[in-house]
Amino acid sequence: MIRPAAPADIPVIHTLIRELAEYEKAPHEARATEEQLHDALFGDRPAAHAHIAVDDTTGDPVGFALWFLNFSTWRGVHGIYLEDLYVRPTARGAGHGKALLTELARLCVTRGYGRLEWSVLDWNRPAIDFYESLGARPQDEWTVYRLTDEALTKLGNA
């Protein structure tokens, strides 16, 4: 079962983010606090959205998708950027990841959004194979750039 996240889900979302960071070999980079997540998802001006995958038998949360709207100047419509998709290893293979992506694709279709996109680490072959099995294709002609920490501060203060 997939459902929109509720404020009571913040602790589990925070835990799942930490688990994802461990899986991606970057636990030191996951610095978001529960308070920050609450503000981003449920504050006065929500900047992101989340869905929870729940085990049908136990009712326990086993995964999540955290996303936000982007905009295509070429298509003239919004899209969804999937920031994180994570399913606990013990729940993988049961369809939760596909169900999360299906729900986001459904939102795109019903709301007239033109894209559903995300990034995947190039070493994560199981995820790449899964995404490609759904019809997703890599955007090989694009390279992601990022400013953070000191470089961001330096440019922002220029």
Coordinates of N, CA, C and O in Angstrom, one line a residue:
M1 N 0.8 -1.2 0.0 CA 0.0 0.0 0.0 C 0.9 1.2 0.0 O 1.9 1.3 0.7
I2 N 0.5 2.2 -0.8 CA 1.2 3.5 -0.8 C 0.2 4.6 -0.3 O -0.9 4.6 -0.7
R3 N 0.7 5.5 0.5 CA -0.1 6.5 1.0 C 0.7 7.8 1.1 O 2.0 7.7 1.3
P4 N 0.1 9.0 1.1 CA 0.8 10.2 1.3 C 1.4 10.2 2.8 O 0.7 9.7 3.7
A5 N 2.5 10.8 2.9 CA 3.1 10.9 4.3 C 2.2 11.9 5.1 O 1.6 12.8 4.6
A6 N 2.2 11.6 6.4 CA 1.6 12.5 7.4 C 2.6 13.0 8.4 O 3.7 12.4 8.5
P7 N 2.3 14.0 9.1 CA 3.3 14.5 10.1 C 3.8 13.5 11.0 O 5.0 13.5 11.4
A8 N 3.0 12.5 11.4 CA 3.4 11.5 12.3 C 4.5 10.5 11.7 O 5.2 9.8 12.4
D9 N 4.7 10.6 10.4 CA 5.7 9.8 9.7 C 7.1 10.4 9.7 O 8.0 9.7 9.2
I10 N 7.2 11.6 10.2 CA 8.5 12.2 10.1 C 9.6 11.4 10.8 O 10.7 11.2 10.2
P11 N 9.5 10.8 12.0 CA 10.5 9.9 12.5 C 10.9 8.8 11.6 O 12.1 8.5 11.4
V12 N 10.0 8.1 11.0 CA 10.3 7.0 10.1 C 10.9 7.5 8.8 O 11.9 6.8 8.3
I13 N 10.5 8.6 8.3 CA 11.1 9.1 7.1 C 12.6 9.5 7.4 O 13.5 9.2 6.6
H14 N 12.8 10.1 8.6 CA 14.2 10.4 9.0 C 15.0 9.2 9.1 O 16.2 9.1 8.6
T15 N 14.5 8.1 9.7 CA 15.2 6.8 9.8 C 15.5 6.2 8.4 O 16.6 5.8 8.2
L16 N 14.5 6.3 7.5 CA 14.7 5.7 6.2 C 15.8 6.5 5.4 O 16.6 5.9 4.7
I17 N 15.8 7.8 5.6 CA 16.8 8.6 5.0 C 18.2 8.2 5.5 O 19.2 8.1 4.7
R18 N 18.3 8.0 6.7 CA 19.6 7.6 7.3 C 20.0 6.2 6.7 O 21.2 6.0 6.4
E19 N 19.1 5.3 6.6 CA 19.3 4.0 6.0 C 19.8 4.1 4.6 O 20.7 3.4 4.1
L20 N 19.1 5.0 3.8 CA 19.5 5.2 2.4 C 20.9 5.8 2.4 O 21.7 5.3 1.5
A21 N 21.3 6.7 3.2 CA 22.6 7.3 3.2 C 23.6 6.2 3.5 O 24.7 6.2 2.9
E22 N 23.3 5.3 4.4 CA 24.2 4.2 4.7 C 24.4 3.3 3.5 O 25.5 2.9 3.1
Y23 N 23.3 3.0 2.8 CA 23.4 2.2 1.6 C 24.2 2.8 0.5 O 25.0 2.2 -0.2
E24 N 24.1 4.2 0.4 CA 24.8 4.9 -0.6 C 26.2 5.3 -0.2 O 26.9 6.0 -0.8
K25 N 26.6 4.7 1.0 CA 28.0 4.9 1.5 C 28.3 6.4 1.8 O 29.4 6.8 1.6
A26 N 27.3 7.1 2.3 CA 27.5 8.5 2.6 C 26.7 9.0 3.8 O 26.1 10.0 3.8
P27 N 26.8 8.2 4.9 CA 26.0 8.6 6.1 C 26.4 9.9 6.6 O 25.5 10.6 7.2
H28 N 27.6 10.4 6.5 CA 28.0 11.7 7.0 C 27.4 12.9 6.2 O 27.3 14.0 6.7
E29 N 26.8 12.6 5.0 CA 26.1 13.6 4.3 C 24.7 13.8 4.6 O 24.1 14.8 4.3
A30 N 24.1 12.9 5.3 CA 22.7 13.0 5.7 C 22.5 13.8 7.0 O 22.6 13.2 8.1
R31 N 22.4 15.1 6.9 CA 22.4 15.9 8.0 C 21.0 16.5 8.4 O 20.9 17.2 9.3
A32 N 20.0 16.2 7.6 CA 18.7 16.7 7.8 C 18.2 16.3 9.2 O 18.3 15.1 9.6
T33 N 17.5 17.2 9.9 CA 16.9 16.9 11.1 C 15.4 16.6 10.9 O 14.8 16.9 9.9
E34 N 14.8 16.0 11.9 CA 13.4 15.8 11.9 C 12.6 17.1 11.8 O 11.6 17.2 11.0
E35 N 13.1 18.1 12.5 CA 12.4 19.4 12.4 C 12.5 20.0 11.0 O 11.5 20.5 10.5
Q36 N 13.7 19.9 10.3 CA 13.8 20.4 9.0 C 12.8 19.6 8.0 O 12.2 20.2 7.2
L37 N 12.8 18.3 8.2 CA 11.9 17.5 7.4 C 10.4 17.9 7.6 O 9.7 18.1 6.6
H38 N 10.0 18.1 8.8 CA 8.7 18.5 9.1 C 8.4 19.9 8.4 O 7.3 20.0 7.8
D39 N 9.3 20.8 8.5 CA 9.1 22.1 7.9 C 9.0 22.0 6.4 O 8.1 22.7 5.8
A40 N 9.8 21.2 5.8 CA 9.9 21.0 4.3 C 8.6 20.4 3.8 O 8.1 20.7 2.7
L41 N 8.1 19.4 4.6 CA 6.9 18.6 4.1 C 5.6 19.2 4.6 O 4.6 19.0 3.9
F42 N 5.6 19.8 5.8 CA 4.3 20.1 6.4 C 4.3 21.6 7.0 O 3.3 21.9 7.7
G43 N 5.3 22.3 6.7 CA 5.3 23.7 7.3 C 4.4 24.6 6.6 O 3.5 24.2 5.7
D44 N 4.5 25.9 6.8 CA 3.7 26.9 6.2 C 3.8 27.0 4.7 O 2.8 27.3 4.0
R45 N 5.0 26.7 4.2 CA 5.2 26.7 2.8 C 5.9 25.4 2.4 O 7.2 25.4 2.2
P46 N 5.2 24.3 2.3 CA 5.9 23.0 2.0 C 6.6 23.1 0.7 O 6.1 23.6 -0.3
A47 N 7.8 22.6 0.7 CA 8.7 22.6 -0.5 C 8.8 21.2 -1.1 O 9.4 21.0 -2.2
A48 N 8.4 20.2 -0.4 CA 8.5 18.8 -0.8 C 7.3 18.0 -0.4 O 6.5 18.5 0.4
H49 N 7.2 16.8 -0.9 CA 6.1 15.9 -0.6 C 6.7 14.5 -0.4 O 7.8 14.2 -0.9
A50 N 6.0 13.6 0.2 CA 6.5 12.3 0.5 C 5.3 11.3 0.4 O 4.2 11.6 0.8
H51 N 5.7 10.1 0.0 CA 4.7 9.0 0.1 C 5.4 7.8 0.8 O 6.7 7.7 0.7
I52 N 4.6 7.1 1.5 CA 5.1 6.0 2.3 C 4.6 4.6 1.7 O 3.5 4.5 1.4
A53 N 5.5 3.7 1.6 CA 5.2 2.3 1.3 C 5.0 1.5 2.6 O 5.9 1.5 3.4
V54 N 3.9 0.9 2.7 CA 3.5 0.2 3.9 C 3.3 -1.3 3.6 O 2.7 -1.7 2.6
D55 N 3.9 -2.2 4.4 CA 3.7 -3.6 4.3 C 2.3 -4.0 4.4 O 1.7 -3.6 5.5
D56 N 1.7 -4.7 3.5 CA 0.3 -5.0 3.5 C -0.1 -5.9 4.7 O -1.2 -5.9 5.2
T57 N 0.9 -6.7 5.1 CA 0.6 -7.7 6.2 C 0.7 -7.1 7.6 O -0.2 -7.2 8.4
T58 N 1.8 -6.4 7.8 CA 2.2 -5.9 9.1 C 1.7 -4.4 9.3 O 1.6 -4.0 10.5
G59 N 1.5 -3.7 8.2 CA 1.2 -2.3 8.4 C 2.4 -1.4 8.6 O 2.2 -0.2 8.8
D60 N 3.6 -2.0 8.7 CA 4.8 -1.2 9.0 C 5.3 -0.5 7.7 O 5.3 -1.0 6.6
P61 N 5.8 0.7 7.9 CA 6.4 1.4 6.8 C 7.7 0.7 6.4 O 8.5 0.3 7.2
V62 N 7.8 0.5 5.1 CA 9.0 -0.2 4.6 C 9.8 0.6 3.5 O 10.8 0.1 3.1
G63 N 9.3 1.7 3.1 CA 10.0 2.5 2.1 C 9.3 3.9 2.0 O 8.2 4.2 2.6
F64 N 9.9 4.7 1.2 CA 9.4 6.1 1.0 C 9.9 6.6 -0.3 O 10.9 6.2 -0.9
A65 N 9.1 7.6 -0.8 CA 9.6 8.4 -1.9 C 9.4 9.9 -1.5 O 8.4 10.3 -1.0
L66 N 10.4 10.7 -1.6 CA 10.4 12.1 -1.3 C 10.6 12.9 -2.6 O 11.6 12.6 -3.3
W67 N 9.7 13.8 -2.9 CA 9.8 14.5 -4.2 C 9.3 15.9 -4.1 O 8.8 16.3 -3.1
F68 N 9.6 16.7 -5.2 CA 9.2 18.0 -5.3 C 8.9 18.4 -6.8 O 9.3 17.6 -7.7
L69 N 8.2 19.5 -7.0 CA 7.9 19.9 -8.3 C 9.1 20.6 -9.0 O 9.8 21.4 -8.3
N70 N 9.3 20.4 -10.2 CA 10.2 21.2 -11.0 C 9.4 21.7 -12.2 O 8.2 21.6 -12.2
F71 N 10.1 22.4 -13.1 CA 9.4 23.0 -14.2 C 10.3 22.9 -15.4 O 11.5 23.2 -15.4
S72 N 9.7 22.5 -16.5 CA 10.4 22.5 -17.8 C 10.0 23.7 -18.6 O 8.8 23.9 -19.0
T73 N 11.0 24.5 -18.9 CA 10.8 25.7 -19.8 C 10.5 25.2 -21.2 O 9.7 25.9 -21.9
W74 N 11.0 24.1 -21.6 CA 10.7 23.6 -23.0 C 9.3 23.0 -23.1 O 8.7 23.2 -24.2
R75 N 8.8 22.3 -22.1 CA 7.5 21.8 -22.2 C 6.4 22.7 -21.7 O 5.3 22.6 -22.0
G76 N 6.8 23.7 -20.8 CA 5.9 24.6 -20.3 C 5.0 24.1 -19.2 O 4.0 24.7 -18.9
V77 N 5.4 23.0 -18.6 CA 4.6 22.4 -17.5 C 5.6 21.9 -16.4 O 6.8 21.7 -16.6
H78 N 4.9 21.7 -15.2 CA 5.7 21.1 -14.1 C 6.0 19.6 -14.4 O 5.5 19.0 -15.3
G79 N 6.9 19.1 -13.6 CA 7.3 17.7 -13.5 C 7.6 17.4 -12.1 O 7.5 18.3 -11.2
I80 N 7.8 16.1 -11.8 CA 8.2 15.7 -10.5 C 9.7 15.3 -10.5 O 10.1 14.6 -11.4
Y81 N 10.4 15.8 -9.6 CA 11.8 15.4 -9.4 C 11.8 14.5 -8.1 O 11.4 15.0 -7.0
L82 N 12.1 13.3 -8.3 CA 12.2 12.3 -7.2 C 13.6 12.4 -6.5 O 14.6 12.0 -7.1
E83 N 13.6 13.0 -5.3 CA 14.8 13.2 -4.6 C 15.3 11.9 -4.0 O 16.5 11.6 -4.1
D84 N 14.4 11.1 -3.4 CA 14.8 9.9 -2.8 C 13.7 8.8 -3.0 O 12.6 9.1 -2.8
L85 N 14.2 7.6 -3.3 CA 13.3 6.5 -3.3 C 14.1 5.4 -2.6 O 15.2 5.1 -2.9
Y86 N 13.5 4.8 -1.5 CA 14.2 3.8 -0.7 C 13.2 2.8 -0.2 O 12.1 3.2 0.3
V87 N 13.5 1.5 -0.4 CA 12.8 0.4 0.2 C 13.8 -0.4 1.0 O 14.9 -0.7 0.6
R88 N 13.4 -0.7 2.3 CA 14.3 -1.5 3.1 C 14.7 -2.8 2.5 O 13.8 -3.4 1.8
P89 N 15.9 -3.2 2.6 CA 16.4 -4.5 2.0 C 15.4 -5.7 2.3 O 15.2 -6.5 1.4
T90 N 14.9 -5.8 3.5 CA 14.0 -6.9 3.8 C 12.7 -6.9 3.1 O 12.0 -7.9 3.0
A91 N 12.3 -5.7 2.5 CA 11.1 -5.6 1.8 C 11.2 -5.5 0.3 O 10.3 -5.4 -0.5
R92 N 12.5 -5.5 -0.2 CA 12.7 -5.4 -1.7 C 12.2 -6.7 -2.4 O 12.2 -7.8 -1.9
G93 N 11.8 -6.4 -3.6 CA 11.3 -7.5 -4.4 C 9.8 -7.8 -4.2 O 9.2 -8.6 -4.9
A94 N 9.1 -7.1 -3.3 CA 7.7 -7.3 -3.1 C 6.8 -6.2 -3.8 O 5.6 -6.2 -3.6
G95 N 7.5 -5.4 -4.6 CA 6.7 -4.4 -5.4 C 6.5 -3.0 -4.8 O 5.9 -2.2 -5.4
H96 N 7.1 -2.8 -3.7 CA 7.0 -1.5 -3.1 C 7.6 -0.3 -3.9 O 7.0 0.7 -4.0
G97 N 8.8 -0.6 -4.4 CA 9.5 0.5 -5.2 C 8.7 0.8 -6.5 O 8.5 1.9 -6.8
K98 N 8.2 -0.3 -7.1 CA 7.4 -0.1 -8.3 C 6.1 0.7 -8.0 O 5.6 1.6 -8.7
A99 N 5.5 0.3 -6.8 CA 4.2 1.0 -6.4 C 4.5 2.5 -6.1 O 3.6 3.3 -6.5
L100 N 5.6 2.8 -5.5 CA 5.9 4.2 -5.3 C 6.1 5.0 -6.6 O 5.5 6.0 -6.8
L101 N 6.8 4.4 -7.5 CA 7.0 5.1 -8.8 C 5.7 5.1 -9.6 O 5.4 6.1 -10.3
T102 N 4.9 4.1 -9.5 CA 3.6 4.1 -10.2 C 2.7 5.2 -9.6 O 2.0 5.9 -10.4
E103 N 2.7 5.4 -8.3 CA 1.9 6.5 -7.7 C 2.4 7.9 -8.2 O 1.6 8.7 -8.6
L104 N 3.7 8.1 -8.3 CA 4.2 9.3 -8.8 C 3.9 9.5 -10.3 O 3.6 10.6 -10.7
A105 N 4.0 8.5 -11.1 CA 3.7 8.6 -12.5 C 2.2 8.9 -12.6 O 1.8 9.7 -13.5
R106 N 1.3 8.3 -11.8 CA -0.1 8.6 -11.8 C -0.3 10.0 -11.5 O -1.2 10.7 -12.2
L107 N 0.4 10.6 -10.5 CA 0.2 12.0 -10.2 C 0.6 12.9 -11.4 O -0.1 13.9 -11.7
C108 N 1.7 12.5 -12.1 CA 2.1 13.2 -13.3 C 1.0 13.2 -14.3 O 0.7 14.3 -14.9
V109 N 0.5 12.1 -14.6 CA -0.5 11.9 -15.6 C -1.8 12.7 -15.3 O -2.3 13.5 -16.1
T110 N -2.3 12.5 -14.0 CA -3.6 13.2 -13.7 C -3.4 14.7 -13.5 O -4.4 15.4 -13.8
R111 N -2.2 15.2 -13.2 CA -2.1 16.6 -13.0 C -1.5 17.3 -14.3 O -1.3 18.5 -14.3
G112 N -1.2 16.5 -15.3 CA -0.7 17.1 -16.5 C 0.8 17.5 -16.5 O 1.3 18.3 -17.2
Y113 N 1.5 16.9 -15.6 CA 3.0 17.1 -15.5 C 3.7 16.3 -16.6 O 3.3 15.2 -17.0
G114 N 4.8 16.9 -17.1 CA 5.4 16.4 -18.3 C 6.5 15.4 -18.1 O 7.0 14.7 -19.0
R115 N 7.0 15.3 -16.8 CA 8.2 14.5 -16.6 C 8.2 13.9 -15.1 O 7.7 14.5 -14.2
L116 N 8.8 12.8 -15.0 CA 9.1 12.2 -13.7 C 10.6 11.8 -13.9 O 11.0 11.0 -14.7
E117 N 11.5 12.5 -13.1 CA 12.9 12.2 -13.3 C 13.6 12.2 -11.9 O 13.1 12.6 -10.9
W118 N 14.8 11.5 -11.9 CA 15.6 11.3 -10.7 C 17.0 11.0 -11.1 O 17.3 10.8 -12.3
S119 N 17.9 10.9 -10.2 CA 19.3 10.5 -10.4 C 19.5 9.2 -9.7 O 18.8 8.9 -8.7
V120 N 20.4 8.5 -10.3 CA 20.8 7.2 -9.7 C 22.4 7.1 -9.7 O 23.0 7.5 -10.7
L121 N 22.9 6.6 -8.6 CA 24.4 6.4 -8.6 C 24.8 5.4 -9.7 O 24.2 4.4 -9.8
D122 N 25.9 5.7 -10.4 CA 26.3 4.9 -11.5 C 26.7 3.5 -11.1 O 26.7 2.6 -11.9
W123 N 27.0 3.2 -9.8 CA 27.4 1.9 -9.4 C 26.2 1.1 -8.9 O 26.4 -0.1 -8.6
N124 N 25.0 1.7 -8.8 CA 23.9 1.0 -8.3 C 23.2 0.2 -9.4 O 22.1 0.6 -9.8
R125 N 23.8 -0.9 -9.8 CA 23.3 -1.7 -10.9 C 21.9 -2.2 -10.6 O 21.0 -2.2 -11.5
P126 N 21.6 -2.7 -9.4 CA 20.2 -3.2 -9.2 C 19.1 -2.1 -9.4 O 18.1 -2.4 -10.0
A127 N 19.4 -0.9 -9.0 CA 18.5 0.2 -9.2 C 18.4 0.5 -10.7 O 17.3 0.7 -11.2
I128 N 19.5 0.6 -11.3 CA 19.5 1.0 -12.8 C 18.7 -0.1 -13.5 O 17.8 0.3 -14.4
D129 N 18.9 -1.4 -13.3 CA 18.2 -2.4 -13.9 C 16.7 -2.3 -13.7 O 15.8 -2.5 -14.6
F130 N 16.3 -2.0 -12.4 CA 14.9 -1.9 -12.0 C 14.3 -0.7 -12.8 O 13.2 -0.9 -13.4
Y131 N 14.9 0.4 -12.8 CA 14.4 1.6 -13.5 C 14.2 1.4 -15.0 O 13.2 1.7 -15.6
E132 N 15.2 0.8 -15.6 CA 15.1 0.5 -17.0 C 14.0 -0.5 -17.3 O 13.4 -0.4 -18.4
S133 N 13.8 -1.5 -16.4 CA 12.7 -2.4 -16.6 C 11.3 -1.7 -16.7 O 10.4 -2.3 -17.2
L134 N 11.2 -0.6 -16.1 CA 10.0 0.2 -16.1 C 9.9 1.1 -17.3 O 8.9 1.8 -17.5
G135 N 10.9 1.2 -18.1 CA 10.9 2.1 -19.3 C 11.7 3.4 -19.1 O 11.8 4.1 -20.0
A136 N 12.3 3.6 -17.9 CA 13.1 4.8 -17.7 C 14.4 4.7 -18.5 O 14.9 3.6 -18.7
R137 N 14.9 5.8 -19.0 CA 16.1 5.8 -19.8 C 17.0 6.9 -19.2 O 16.6 7.9 -18.8
P138 N 18.3 6.5 -19.2 CA 19.3 7.5 -18.6 C 19.4 8.7 -19.6 O 19.3 8.6 -20.8
Q139 N 19.7 9.9 -19.0 CA 20.0 11.1 -19.8 C 21.5 11.3 -19.8 O 22.0 12.1 -19.2
D140 N 22.1 10.5 -20.7 CA 23.6 10.4 -20.7 C 24.2 11.7 -21.2 O 25.4 11.9 -20.9
E141 N 23.5 12.5 -21.9 CA 24.1 13.7 -22.4 C 24.2 14.9 -21.4 O 24.7 15.9 -21.7
W142 N 23.6 14.6 -20.2 CA 23.6 15.6 -19.1 C 24.6 15.2 -18.0 O 24.7 14.1 -17.7
T143 N 25.3 16.2 -17.5 CA 26.1 16.0 -16.3 C 25.6 16.9 -15.2 O 25.4 18.1 -15.4
V144 N 25.4 16.3 -14.0 CA 24.9 17.0 -12.9 C 26.0 17.8 -12.3 O 27.1 17.3 -12.0
Y145 N 25.7 19.1 -12.0 CA 26.7 19.9 -11.2 C 26.0 20.3 -10.0 O 24.8 20.5 -9.9
R146 N 26.8 20.6 -8.9 CA 26.3 20.9 -7.6 C 27.2 21.9 -6.9 O 28.5 21.7 -6.9
L147 N 26.7 22.9 -6.3 CA 27.4 23.8 -5.4 C 26.9 23.5 -4.0 O 25.7 23.4 -3.7
T148 N 27.8 23.2 -3.1 CA 27.5 23.0 -1.7 C 28.6 23.7 -0.8 O 29.6 24.1 -1.3
D149 N 28.3 23.7 0.5 CA 29.2 24.1 1.5 C 30.0 25.3 1.2 O 29.5 26.4 0.9
E150 N 31.4 25.2 1.2 CA 32.2 26.4 1.0 C 32.0 27.0 -0.4 O 32.0 28.3 -0.5
A151 N 31.9 26.2 -1.4 CA 31.8 26.8 -2.8 C 30.5 27.5 -2.9 O 30.5 28.6 -3.5
L152 N 29.4 27.0 -2.4 CA 28.1 27.7 -2.4 C 28.2 29.0 -1.6 O 27.7 30.1 -2.1
T153 N 28.8 29.0 -0.4 CA 28.9 30.2 0.4 C 29.8 31.2 -0.3 O 29.4 32.4 -0.3
K154 N 30.9 30.8 -0.9 CA 31.8 31.7 -1.6 C 31.0 32.4 -2.7 O 31.1 33.6 -2.9
L155 N 30.3 31.7 -3.5 CA 29.6 32.3 -4.7 C 28.5 33.1 -4.2 O 28.2 34.2 -4.7
G156 N 27.8 32.7 -3.2 CA 26.6 33.4 -2.7 C 27.0 34.7 -2.0 O 26.2 35.6 -1.9
N157 N 28.2 34.8 -1.5 CA 28.7 36.0 -0.9 C 29.5 36.9 -1.8 O 30.1 37.9 -1.4
A158 N 29.6 36.5 -3.1 CA 30.4 37.3 -4.0 C 29.8 38.6 -4.3 O 28.6 38.8 -4.3

